[in-house]
PDB file of C-alpha atoms and ligand atoms in Angstrom:
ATOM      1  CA  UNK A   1      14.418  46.385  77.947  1.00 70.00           C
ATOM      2  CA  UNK A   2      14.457  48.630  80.761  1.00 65.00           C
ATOM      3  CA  UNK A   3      17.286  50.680  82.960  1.00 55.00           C
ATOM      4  CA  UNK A   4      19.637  50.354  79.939  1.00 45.00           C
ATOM      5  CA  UNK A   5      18.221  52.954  77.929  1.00 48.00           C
ATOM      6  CA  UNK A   6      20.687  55.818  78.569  1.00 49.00           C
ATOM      7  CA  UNK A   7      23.883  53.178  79.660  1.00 56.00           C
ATOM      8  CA  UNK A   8      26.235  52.743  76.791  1.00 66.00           C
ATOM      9  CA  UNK A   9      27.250  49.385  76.418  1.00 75.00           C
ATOM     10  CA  UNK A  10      30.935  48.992  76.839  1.00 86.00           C
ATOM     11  CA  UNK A  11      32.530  45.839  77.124  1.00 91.00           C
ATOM     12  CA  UNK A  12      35.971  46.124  79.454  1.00 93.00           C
ATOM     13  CA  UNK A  13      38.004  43.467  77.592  1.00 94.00           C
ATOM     14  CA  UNK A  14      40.929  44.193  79.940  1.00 94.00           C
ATOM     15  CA  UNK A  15      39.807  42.222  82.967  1.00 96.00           C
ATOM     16  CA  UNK A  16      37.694  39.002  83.050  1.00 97.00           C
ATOM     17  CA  UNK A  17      34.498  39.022  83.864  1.00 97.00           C
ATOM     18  CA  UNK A  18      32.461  36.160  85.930  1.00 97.00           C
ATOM     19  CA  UNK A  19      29.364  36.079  83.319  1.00 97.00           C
ATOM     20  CA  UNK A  20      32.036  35.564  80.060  1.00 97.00           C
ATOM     21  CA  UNK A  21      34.501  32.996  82.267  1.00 98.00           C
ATOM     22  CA  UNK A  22      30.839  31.118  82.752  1.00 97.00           C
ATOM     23  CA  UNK A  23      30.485  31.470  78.949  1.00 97.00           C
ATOM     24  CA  UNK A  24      33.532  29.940  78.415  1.00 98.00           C
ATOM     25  CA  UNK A  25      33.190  26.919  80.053  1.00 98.00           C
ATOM     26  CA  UNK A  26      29.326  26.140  78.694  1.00 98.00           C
ATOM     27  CA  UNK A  27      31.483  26.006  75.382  1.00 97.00           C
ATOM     28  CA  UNK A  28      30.471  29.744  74.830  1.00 97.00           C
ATOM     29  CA  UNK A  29      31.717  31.852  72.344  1.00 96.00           C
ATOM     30  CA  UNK A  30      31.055  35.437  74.009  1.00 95.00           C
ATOM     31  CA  UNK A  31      34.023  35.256  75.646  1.00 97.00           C
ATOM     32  CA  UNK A  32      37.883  37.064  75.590  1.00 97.00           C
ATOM     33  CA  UNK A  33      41.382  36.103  75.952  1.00 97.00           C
ATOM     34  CA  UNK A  34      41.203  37.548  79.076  1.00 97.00           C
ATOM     35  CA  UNK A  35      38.014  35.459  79.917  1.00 98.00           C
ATOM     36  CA  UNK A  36      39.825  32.281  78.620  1.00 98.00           C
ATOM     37  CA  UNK A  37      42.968  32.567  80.841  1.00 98.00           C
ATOM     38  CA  UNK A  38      41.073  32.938  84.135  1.00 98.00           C
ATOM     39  CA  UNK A  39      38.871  30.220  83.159  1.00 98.00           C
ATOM     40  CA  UNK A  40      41.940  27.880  82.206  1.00 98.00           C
ATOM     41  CA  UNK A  41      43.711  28.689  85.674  1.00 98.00           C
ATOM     42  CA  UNK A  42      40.997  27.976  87.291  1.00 98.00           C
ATOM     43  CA  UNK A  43      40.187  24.326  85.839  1.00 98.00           C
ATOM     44  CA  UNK A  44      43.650  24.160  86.211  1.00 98.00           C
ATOM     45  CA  UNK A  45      43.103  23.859  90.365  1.00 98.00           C
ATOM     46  CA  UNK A  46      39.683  22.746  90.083  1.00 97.00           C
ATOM     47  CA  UNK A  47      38.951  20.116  88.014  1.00 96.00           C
ATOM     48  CA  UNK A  48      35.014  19.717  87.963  1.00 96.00           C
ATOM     49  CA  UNK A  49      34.130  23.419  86.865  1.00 97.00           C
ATOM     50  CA  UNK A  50      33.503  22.483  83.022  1.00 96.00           C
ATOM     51  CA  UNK A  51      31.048  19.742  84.695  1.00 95.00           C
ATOM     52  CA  UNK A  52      30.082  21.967  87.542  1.00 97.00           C
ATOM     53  CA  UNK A  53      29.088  25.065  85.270  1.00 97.00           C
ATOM     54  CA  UNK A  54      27.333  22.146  83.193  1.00 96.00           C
ATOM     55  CA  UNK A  55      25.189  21.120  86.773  1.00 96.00           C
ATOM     56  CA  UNK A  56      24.532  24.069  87.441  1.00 98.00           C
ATOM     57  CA  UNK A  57      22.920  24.862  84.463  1.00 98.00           C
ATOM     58  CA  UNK A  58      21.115  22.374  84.184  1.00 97.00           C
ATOM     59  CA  UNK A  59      19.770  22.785  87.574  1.00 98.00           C
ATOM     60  CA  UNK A  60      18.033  26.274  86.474  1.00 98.00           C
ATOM     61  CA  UNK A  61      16.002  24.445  83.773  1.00 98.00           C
ATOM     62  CA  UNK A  62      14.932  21.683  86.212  1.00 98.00           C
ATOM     63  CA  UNK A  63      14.136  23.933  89.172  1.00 98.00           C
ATOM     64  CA  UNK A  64      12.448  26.396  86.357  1.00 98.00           C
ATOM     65  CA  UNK A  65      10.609  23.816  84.695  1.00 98.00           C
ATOM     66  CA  UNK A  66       9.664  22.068  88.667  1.00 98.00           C
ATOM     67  CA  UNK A  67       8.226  25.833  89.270  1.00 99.00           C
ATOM     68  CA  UNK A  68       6.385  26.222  86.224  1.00 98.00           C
ATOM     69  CA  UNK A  69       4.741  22.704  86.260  1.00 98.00           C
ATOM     70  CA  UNK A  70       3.885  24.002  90.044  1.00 98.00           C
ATOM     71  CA  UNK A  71       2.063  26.330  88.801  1.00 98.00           C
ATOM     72  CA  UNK A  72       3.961  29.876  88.742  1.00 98.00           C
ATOM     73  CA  UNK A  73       3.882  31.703  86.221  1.00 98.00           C
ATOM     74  CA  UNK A  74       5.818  34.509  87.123  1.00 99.00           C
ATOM     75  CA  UNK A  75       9.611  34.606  86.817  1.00 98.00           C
ATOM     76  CA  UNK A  76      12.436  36.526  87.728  1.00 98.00           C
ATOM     77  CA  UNK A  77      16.054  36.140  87.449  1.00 98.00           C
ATOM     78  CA  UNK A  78      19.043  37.894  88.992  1.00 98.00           C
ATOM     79  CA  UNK A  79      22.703  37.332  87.550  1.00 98.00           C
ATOM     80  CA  UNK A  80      20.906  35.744  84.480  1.00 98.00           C
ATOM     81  CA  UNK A  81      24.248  35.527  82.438  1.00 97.00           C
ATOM     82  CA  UNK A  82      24.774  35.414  78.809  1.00 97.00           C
ATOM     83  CA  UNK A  83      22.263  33.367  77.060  1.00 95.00           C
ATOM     84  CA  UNK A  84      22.808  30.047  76.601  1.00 95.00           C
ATOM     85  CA  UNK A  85      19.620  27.519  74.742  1.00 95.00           C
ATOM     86  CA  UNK A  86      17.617  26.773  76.717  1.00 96.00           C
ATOM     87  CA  UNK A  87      16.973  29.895  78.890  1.00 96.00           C
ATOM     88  CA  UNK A  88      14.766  30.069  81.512  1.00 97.00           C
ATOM     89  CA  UNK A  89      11.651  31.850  80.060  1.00 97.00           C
ATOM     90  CA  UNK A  90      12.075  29.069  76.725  1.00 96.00           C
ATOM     91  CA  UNK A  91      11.453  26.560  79.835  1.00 98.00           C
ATOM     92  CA  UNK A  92       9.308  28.166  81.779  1.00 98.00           C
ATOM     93  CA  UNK A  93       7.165  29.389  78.368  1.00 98.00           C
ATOM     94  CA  UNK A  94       7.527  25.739  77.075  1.00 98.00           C
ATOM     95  CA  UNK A  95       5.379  24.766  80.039  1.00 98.00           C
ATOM     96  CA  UNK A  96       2.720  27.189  80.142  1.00 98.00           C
ATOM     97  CA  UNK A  97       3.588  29.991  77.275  1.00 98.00           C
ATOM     98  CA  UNK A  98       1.635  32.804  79.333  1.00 98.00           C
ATOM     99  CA  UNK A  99       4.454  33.064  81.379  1.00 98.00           C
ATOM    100  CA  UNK A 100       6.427  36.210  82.334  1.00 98.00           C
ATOM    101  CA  UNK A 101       9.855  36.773  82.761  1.00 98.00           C
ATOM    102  CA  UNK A 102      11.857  39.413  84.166  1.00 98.00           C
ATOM    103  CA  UNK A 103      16.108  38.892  83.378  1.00 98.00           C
ATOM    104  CA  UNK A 104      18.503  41.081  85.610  1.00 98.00           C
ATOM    105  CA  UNK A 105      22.092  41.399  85.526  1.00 98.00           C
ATOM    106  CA  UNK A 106      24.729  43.799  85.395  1.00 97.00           C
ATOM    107  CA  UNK A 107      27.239  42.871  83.042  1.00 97.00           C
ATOM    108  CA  UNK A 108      27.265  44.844  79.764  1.00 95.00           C
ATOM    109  CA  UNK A 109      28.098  41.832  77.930  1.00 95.00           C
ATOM    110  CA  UNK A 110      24.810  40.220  79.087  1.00 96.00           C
ATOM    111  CA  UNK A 111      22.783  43.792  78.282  1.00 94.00           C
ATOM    112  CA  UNK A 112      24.500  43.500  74.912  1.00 92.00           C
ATOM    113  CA  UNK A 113      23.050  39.307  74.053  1.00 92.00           C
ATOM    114  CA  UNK A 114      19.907  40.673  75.618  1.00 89.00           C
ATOM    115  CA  UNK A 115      17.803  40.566  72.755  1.00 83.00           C
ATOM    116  CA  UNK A 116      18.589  37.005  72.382  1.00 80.00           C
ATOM    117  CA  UNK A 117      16.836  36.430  75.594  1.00 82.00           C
ATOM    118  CA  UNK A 118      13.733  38.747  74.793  1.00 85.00           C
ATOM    119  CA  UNK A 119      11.901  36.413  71.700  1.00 88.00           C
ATOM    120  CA  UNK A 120       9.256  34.760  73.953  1.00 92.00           C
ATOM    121  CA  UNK A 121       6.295  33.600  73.429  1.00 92.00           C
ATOM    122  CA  UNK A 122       3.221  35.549  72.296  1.00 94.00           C
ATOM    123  CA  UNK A 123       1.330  34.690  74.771  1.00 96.00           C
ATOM    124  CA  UNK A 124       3.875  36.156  77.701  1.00 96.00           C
ATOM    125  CA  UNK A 125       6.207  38.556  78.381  1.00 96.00           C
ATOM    126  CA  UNK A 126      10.173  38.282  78.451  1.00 96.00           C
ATOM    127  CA  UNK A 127      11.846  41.747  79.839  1.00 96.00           C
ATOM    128  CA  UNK A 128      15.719  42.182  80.513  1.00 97.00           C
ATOM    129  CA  UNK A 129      16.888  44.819  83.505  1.00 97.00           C
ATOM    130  CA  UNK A 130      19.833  45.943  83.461  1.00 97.00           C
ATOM    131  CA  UNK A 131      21.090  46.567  87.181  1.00 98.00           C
ATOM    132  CA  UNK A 132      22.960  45.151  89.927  1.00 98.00           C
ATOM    133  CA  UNK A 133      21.866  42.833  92.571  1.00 98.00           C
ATOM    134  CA  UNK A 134      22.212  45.278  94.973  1.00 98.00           C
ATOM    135  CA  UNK A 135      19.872  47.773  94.044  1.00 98.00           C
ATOM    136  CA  UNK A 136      16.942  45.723  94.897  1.00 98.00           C
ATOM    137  CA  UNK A 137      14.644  49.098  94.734  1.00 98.00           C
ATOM    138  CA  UNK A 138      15.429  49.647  90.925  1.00 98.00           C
ATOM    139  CA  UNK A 139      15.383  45.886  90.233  1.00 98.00           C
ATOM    140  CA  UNK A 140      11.789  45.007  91.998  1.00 98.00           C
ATOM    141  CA  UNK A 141      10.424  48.899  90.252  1.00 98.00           C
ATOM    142  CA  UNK A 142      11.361  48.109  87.401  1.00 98.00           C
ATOM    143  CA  UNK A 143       9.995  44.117  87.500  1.00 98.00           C
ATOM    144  CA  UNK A 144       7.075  45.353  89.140  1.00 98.00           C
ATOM    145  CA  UNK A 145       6.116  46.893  85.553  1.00 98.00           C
ATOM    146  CA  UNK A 146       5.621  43.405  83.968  1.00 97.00           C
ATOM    147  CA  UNK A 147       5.084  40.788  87.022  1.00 98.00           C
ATOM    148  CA  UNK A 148       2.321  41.733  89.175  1.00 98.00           C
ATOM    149  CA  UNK A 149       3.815  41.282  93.326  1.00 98.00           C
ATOM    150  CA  UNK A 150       0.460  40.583  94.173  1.00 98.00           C
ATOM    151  CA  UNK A 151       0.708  37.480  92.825  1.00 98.00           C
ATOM    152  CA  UNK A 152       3.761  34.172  93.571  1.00 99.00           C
ATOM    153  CA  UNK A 153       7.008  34.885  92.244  1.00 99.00           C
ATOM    154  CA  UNK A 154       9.646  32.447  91.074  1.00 99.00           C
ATOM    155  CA  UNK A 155      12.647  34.307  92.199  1.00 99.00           C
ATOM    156  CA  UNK A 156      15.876  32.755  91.047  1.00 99.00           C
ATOM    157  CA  UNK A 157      19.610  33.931  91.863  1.00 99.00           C
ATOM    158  CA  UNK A 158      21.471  30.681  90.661  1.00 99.00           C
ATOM    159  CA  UNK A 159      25.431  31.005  90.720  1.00 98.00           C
ATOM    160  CA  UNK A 160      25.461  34.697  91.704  1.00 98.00           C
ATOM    161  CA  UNK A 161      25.523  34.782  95.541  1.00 98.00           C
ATOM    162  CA  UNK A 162      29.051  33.618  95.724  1.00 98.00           C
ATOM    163  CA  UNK A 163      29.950  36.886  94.153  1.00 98.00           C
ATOM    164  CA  UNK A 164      28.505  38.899  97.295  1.00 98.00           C
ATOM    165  CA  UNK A 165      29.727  39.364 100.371  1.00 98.00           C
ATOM    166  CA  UNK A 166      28.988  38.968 103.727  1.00 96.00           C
ATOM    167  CA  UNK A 167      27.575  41.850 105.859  1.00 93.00           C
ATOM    168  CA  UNK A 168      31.282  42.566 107.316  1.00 93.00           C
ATOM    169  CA  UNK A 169      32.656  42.672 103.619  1.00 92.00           C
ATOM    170  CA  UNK A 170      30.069  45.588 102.694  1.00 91.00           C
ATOM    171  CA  UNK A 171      27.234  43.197 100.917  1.00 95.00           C
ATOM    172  CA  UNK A 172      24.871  41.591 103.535  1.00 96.00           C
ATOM    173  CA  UNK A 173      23.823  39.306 100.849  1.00 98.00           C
ATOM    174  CA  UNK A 174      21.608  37.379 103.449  1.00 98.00           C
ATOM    175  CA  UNK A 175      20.466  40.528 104.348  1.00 98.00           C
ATOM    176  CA  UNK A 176      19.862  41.380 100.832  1.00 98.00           C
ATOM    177  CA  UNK A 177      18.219  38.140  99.642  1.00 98.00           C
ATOM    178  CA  UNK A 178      15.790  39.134 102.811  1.00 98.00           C
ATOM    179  CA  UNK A 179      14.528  42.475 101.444  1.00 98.00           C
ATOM    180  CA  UNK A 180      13.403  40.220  97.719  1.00 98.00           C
ATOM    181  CA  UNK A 181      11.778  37.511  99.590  1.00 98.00           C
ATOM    182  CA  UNK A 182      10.144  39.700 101.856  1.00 98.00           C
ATOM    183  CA  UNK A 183       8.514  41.705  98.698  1.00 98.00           C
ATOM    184  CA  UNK A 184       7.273  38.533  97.295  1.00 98.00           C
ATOM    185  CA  UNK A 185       4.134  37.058  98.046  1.00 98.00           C
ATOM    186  CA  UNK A 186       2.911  33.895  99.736  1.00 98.00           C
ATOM    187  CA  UNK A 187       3.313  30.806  97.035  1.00 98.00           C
ATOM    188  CA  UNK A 188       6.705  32.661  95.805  1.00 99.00           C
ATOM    189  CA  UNK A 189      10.009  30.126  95.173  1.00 99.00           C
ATOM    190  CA  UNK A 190      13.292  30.730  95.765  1.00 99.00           C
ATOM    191  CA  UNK A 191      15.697  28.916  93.326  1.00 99.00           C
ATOM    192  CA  UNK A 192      19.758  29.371  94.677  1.00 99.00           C
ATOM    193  CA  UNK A 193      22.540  27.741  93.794  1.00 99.00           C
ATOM    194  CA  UNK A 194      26.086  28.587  94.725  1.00 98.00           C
ATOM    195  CA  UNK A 195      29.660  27.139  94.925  1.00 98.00           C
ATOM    196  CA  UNK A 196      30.810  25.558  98.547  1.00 98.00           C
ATOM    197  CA  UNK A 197      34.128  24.967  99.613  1.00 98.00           C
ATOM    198  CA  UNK A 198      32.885  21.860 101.157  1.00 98.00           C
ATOM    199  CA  UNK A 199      33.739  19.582  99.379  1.00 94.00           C
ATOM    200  CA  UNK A 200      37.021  19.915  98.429  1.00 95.00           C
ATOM    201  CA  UNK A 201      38.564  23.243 100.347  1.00 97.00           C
ATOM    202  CA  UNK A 202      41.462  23.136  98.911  1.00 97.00           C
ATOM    203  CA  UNK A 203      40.781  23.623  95.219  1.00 97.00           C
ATOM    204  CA  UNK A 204      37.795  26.098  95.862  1.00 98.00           C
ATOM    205  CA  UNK A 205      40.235  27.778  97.896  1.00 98.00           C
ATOM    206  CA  UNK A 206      42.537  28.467  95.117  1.00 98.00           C
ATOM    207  CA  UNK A 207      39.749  29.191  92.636  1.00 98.00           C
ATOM    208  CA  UNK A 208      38.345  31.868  94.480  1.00 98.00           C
ATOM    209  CA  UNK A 209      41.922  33.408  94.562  1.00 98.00           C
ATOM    210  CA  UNK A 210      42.399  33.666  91.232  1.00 98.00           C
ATOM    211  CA  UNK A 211      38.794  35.236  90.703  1.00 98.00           C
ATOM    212  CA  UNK A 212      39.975  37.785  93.735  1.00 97.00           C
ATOM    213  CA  UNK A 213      43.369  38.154  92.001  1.00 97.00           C
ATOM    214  CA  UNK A 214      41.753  39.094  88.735  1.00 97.00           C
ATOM    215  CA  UNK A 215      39.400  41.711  90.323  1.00 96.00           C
ATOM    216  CA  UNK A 216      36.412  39.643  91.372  1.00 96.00           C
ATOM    217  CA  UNK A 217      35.414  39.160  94.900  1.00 96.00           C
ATOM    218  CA  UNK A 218      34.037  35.799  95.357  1.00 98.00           C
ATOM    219  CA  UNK A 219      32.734  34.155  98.715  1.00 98.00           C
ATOM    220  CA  UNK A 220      32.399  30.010  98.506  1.00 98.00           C
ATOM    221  CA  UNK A 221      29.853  29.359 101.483  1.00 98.00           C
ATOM    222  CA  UNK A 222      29.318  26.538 103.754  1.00 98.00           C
ATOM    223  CA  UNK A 223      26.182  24.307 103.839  1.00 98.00           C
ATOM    224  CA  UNK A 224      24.845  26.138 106.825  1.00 98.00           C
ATOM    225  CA  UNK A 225      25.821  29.356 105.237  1.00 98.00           C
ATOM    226  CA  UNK A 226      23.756  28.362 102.148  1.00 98.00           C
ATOM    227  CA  UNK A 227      21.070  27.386 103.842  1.00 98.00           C
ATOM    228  CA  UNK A 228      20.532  30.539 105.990  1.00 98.00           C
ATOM    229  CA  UNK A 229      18.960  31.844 102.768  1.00 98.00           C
ATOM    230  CA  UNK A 230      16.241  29.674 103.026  1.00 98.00           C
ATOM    231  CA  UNK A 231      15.560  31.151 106.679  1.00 98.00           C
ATOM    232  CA  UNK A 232      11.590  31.152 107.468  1.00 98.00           C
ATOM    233  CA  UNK A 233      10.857  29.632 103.925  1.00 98.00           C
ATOM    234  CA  UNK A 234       9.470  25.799 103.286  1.00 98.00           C
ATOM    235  CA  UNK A 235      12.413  23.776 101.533  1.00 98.00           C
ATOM    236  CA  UNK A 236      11.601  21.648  99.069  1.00 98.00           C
ATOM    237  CA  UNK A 237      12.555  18.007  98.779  1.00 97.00           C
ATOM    238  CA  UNK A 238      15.412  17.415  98.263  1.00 98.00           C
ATOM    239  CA  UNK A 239      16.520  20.291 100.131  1.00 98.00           C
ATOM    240  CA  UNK A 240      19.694  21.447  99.988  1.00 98.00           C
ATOM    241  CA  UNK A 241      21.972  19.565  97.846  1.00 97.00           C
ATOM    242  CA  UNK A 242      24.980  19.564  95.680  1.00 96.00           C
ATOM    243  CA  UNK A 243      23.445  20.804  92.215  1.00 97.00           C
ATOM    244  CA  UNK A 244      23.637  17.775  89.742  1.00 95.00           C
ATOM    245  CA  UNK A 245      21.578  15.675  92.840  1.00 95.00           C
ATOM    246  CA  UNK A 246      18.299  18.465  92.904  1.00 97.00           C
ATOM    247  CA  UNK A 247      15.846  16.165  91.285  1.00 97.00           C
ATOM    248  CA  UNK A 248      17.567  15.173  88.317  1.00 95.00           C
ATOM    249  CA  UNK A 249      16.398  14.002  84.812  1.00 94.00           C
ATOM    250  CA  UNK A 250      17.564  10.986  82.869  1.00 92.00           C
ATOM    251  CA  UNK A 251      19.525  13.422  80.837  1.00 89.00           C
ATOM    252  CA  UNK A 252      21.517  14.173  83.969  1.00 90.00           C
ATOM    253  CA  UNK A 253      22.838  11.095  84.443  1.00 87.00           C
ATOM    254  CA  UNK A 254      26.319  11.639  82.393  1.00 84.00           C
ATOM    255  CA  UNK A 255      27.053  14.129  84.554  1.00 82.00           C
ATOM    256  CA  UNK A 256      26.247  13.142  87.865  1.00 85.00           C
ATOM    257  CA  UNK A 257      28.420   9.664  87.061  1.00 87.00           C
ATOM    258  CA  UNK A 258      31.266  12.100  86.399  1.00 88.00           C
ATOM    259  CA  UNK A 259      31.313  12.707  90.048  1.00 89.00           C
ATOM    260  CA  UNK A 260      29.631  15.319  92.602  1.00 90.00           C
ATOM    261  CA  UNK A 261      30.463  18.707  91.965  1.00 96.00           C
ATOM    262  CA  UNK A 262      31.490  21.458  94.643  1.00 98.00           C
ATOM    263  CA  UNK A 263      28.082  23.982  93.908  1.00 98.00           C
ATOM    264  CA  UNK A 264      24.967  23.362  96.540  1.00 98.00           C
ATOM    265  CA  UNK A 265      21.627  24.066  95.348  1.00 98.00           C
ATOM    266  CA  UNK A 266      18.265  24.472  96.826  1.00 98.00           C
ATOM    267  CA  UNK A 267      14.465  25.741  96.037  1.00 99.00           C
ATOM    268  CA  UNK A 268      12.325  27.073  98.757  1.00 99.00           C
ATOM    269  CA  UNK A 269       8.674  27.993  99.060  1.00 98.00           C
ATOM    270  CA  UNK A 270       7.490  30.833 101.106  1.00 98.00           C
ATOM    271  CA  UNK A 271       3.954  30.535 102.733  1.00 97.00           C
TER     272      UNK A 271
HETATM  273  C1  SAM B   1      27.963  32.231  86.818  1.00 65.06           C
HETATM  274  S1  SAM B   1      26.854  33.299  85.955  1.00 65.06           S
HETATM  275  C2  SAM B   1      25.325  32.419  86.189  1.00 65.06           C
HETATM  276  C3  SAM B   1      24.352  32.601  85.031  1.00 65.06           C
HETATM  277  C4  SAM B   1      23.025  31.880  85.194  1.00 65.06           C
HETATM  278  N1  SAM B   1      22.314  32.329  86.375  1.00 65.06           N
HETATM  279  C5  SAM B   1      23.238  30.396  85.280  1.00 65.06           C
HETATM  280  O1  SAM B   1      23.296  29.883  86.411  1.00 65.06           O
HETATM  281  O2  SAM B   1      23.385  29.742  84.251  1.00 65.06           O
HETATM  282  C6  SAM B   1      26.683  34.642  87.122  1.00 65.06           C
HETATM  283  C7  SAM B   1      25.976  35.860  86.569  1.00 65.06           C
HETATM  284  O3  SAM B   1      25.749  36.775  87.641  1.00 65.06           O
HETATM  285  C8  SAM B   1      26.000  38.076  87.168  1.00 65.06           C
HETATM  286  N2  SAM B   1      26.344  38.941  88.289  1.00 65.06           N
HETATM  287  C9  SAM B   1      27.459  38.918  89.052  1.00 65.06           C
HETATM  288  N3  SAM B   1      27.415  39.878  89.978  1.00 65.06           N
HETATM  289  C10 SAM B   1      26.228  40.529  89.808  1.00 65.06           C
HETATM  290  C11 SAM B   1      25.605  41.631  90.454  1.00 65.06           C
HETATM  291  N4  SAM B   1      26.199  42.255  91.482  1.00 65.06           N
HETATM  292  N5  SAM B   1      24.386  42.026  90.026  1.00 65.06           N
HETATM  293  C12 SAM B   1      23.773  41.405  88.976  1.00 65.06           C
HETATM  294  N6  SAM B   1      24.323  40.358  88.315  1.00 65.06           N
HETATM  295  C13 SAM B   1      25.539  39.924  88.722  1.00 65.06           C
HETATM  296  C14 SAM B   1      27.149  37.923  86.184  1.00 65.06           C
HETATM  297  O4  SAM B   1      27.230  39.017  85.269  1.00 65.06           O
HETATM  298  C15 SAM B   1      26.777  36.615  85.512  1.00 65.06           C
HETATM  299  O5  SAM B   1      25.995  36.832  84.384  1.00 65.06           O
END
């Protein structure tokens, strides 16, 4: 475990936080009161999350598993979230068990489960970074110790770039994305996923105010705002998509009858 050697773990329990309202609607049990109210207000206005958080989990471990069965054997994962079976180095080590796997996110609460995410196989390598998303030099130095750059990446960001902003809100989170693809090599992926207002404005709307209202930014993007991340990269079939339809697996069939959910998704190569 790296950059969390000297940081105290200290779980605010006053204020929700997006990785334990997540939690709470996998069926999660690392979660507060405080966790449990936002997430109830906002099913309350939108009701596909507990389906939608369900997608988009499930999306990780397709695109994950799509990646490794590709061929990459390298991993890493920003806004990785508190684990929840299967997690992406179980997939991607499940495929080919020489894989390595880098985990980054910032929440204590994640730093805290971390161990949980660090039993991989013997063969490979699972680390866990603690660090923010916007600290790309500390995240890729520190990554850089286990995955060799050198060599194709599978970078993955899945339901975290709706919690940055845009360049005129401080983040540049296109800009930002820019500075880790342009690190990674040629035959690096690019695995995003992130809630769109879409498809049904008004409820994403009101969701993002109570995530704003509760202390959390958070920034629902169009399809053509999504898919500026994949700028200069080669999409891959499907393209971009609303998360349940990226290549799904008999398994995802429940869901997707349940009705389309408001998260896009898409996985990019870069040649
Ligand atoms: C909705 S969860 C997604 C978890 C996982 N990627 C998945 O899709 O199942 C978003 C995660 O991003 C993390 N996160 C939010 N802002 C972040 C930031 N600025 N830097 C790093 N991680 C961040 C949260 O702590 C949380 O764990």
């Amino acid at each position: 475990m790296t950059g969390s050697d000297a940081t105290p773990v200290r779980i605010d329990t006053s204020r929700p936080h997006p990785a334990r309202v997540y939690d709470w609607w996998l069926g999660g049990k690392d979660n507060y009161p405080v966790d449990e109210e936002l997430a109830l207000r906002i099913l309350a206005v939108d009701g596909t999350v507990l389906r939608g958080a369900r997608a988009n989990r499930r999306f990780m471990q397709r695109a994950t598993r799509v990646a490794a069965e590709a061929g990459l054997r390298q991993f890493l994962d920003i806004g990785t979230g508190i684990p929840t079976e299967p997690n992406l180095h179980q997939v991607a080590q499940g495929v080919a068990p020489g894989s390595k796997v880098v985990y980054a996110d910032n929440d204590p609460i994640v730093l805290r489960h971390a161990e949980a995410l660090l039993h991989g196989s013997a063969e490979g390598s699972t680390e866990y970074i603690h660090a923010d998303v916007r600290d790309p030099d500390t995240i890729l130095r520190l990554a850089a110790e286990s995955l060799d750059f050198g060599q194709p990446v599978a970078l993955s960001l899945v339901a975290l770039t709706h919690y940055l902003g845009d360049a005129a809100d401080g983040d540049d989170v296109h800009g930002l994305l820019k500075r880790y693809v342009d690190f990674l090599a040629p035959g690096s992926w690019l695995i995003l996923s992130q809630v769109t207002p879409d498809l049904n404005p008004e409820a994403i709307g009101k969701a993002a105010e109570h995530f704003r209202r509760s202390g959390t930014p958070f920034y629902p993007r169009s399809l053509a705002e999504f898919s500026r991340f994949f700028d200069g990269l080669e999409l891959l079939g499907p393209g971009v998509i609303p998360v349940s339809g990226w290549r799904p697996e008999p398994e995802d069939v429940a869901v997707q009858a349940e009705g389309i959910v408001p998260v896009y998704a898409g996985v990019a190569r870069k040649s």
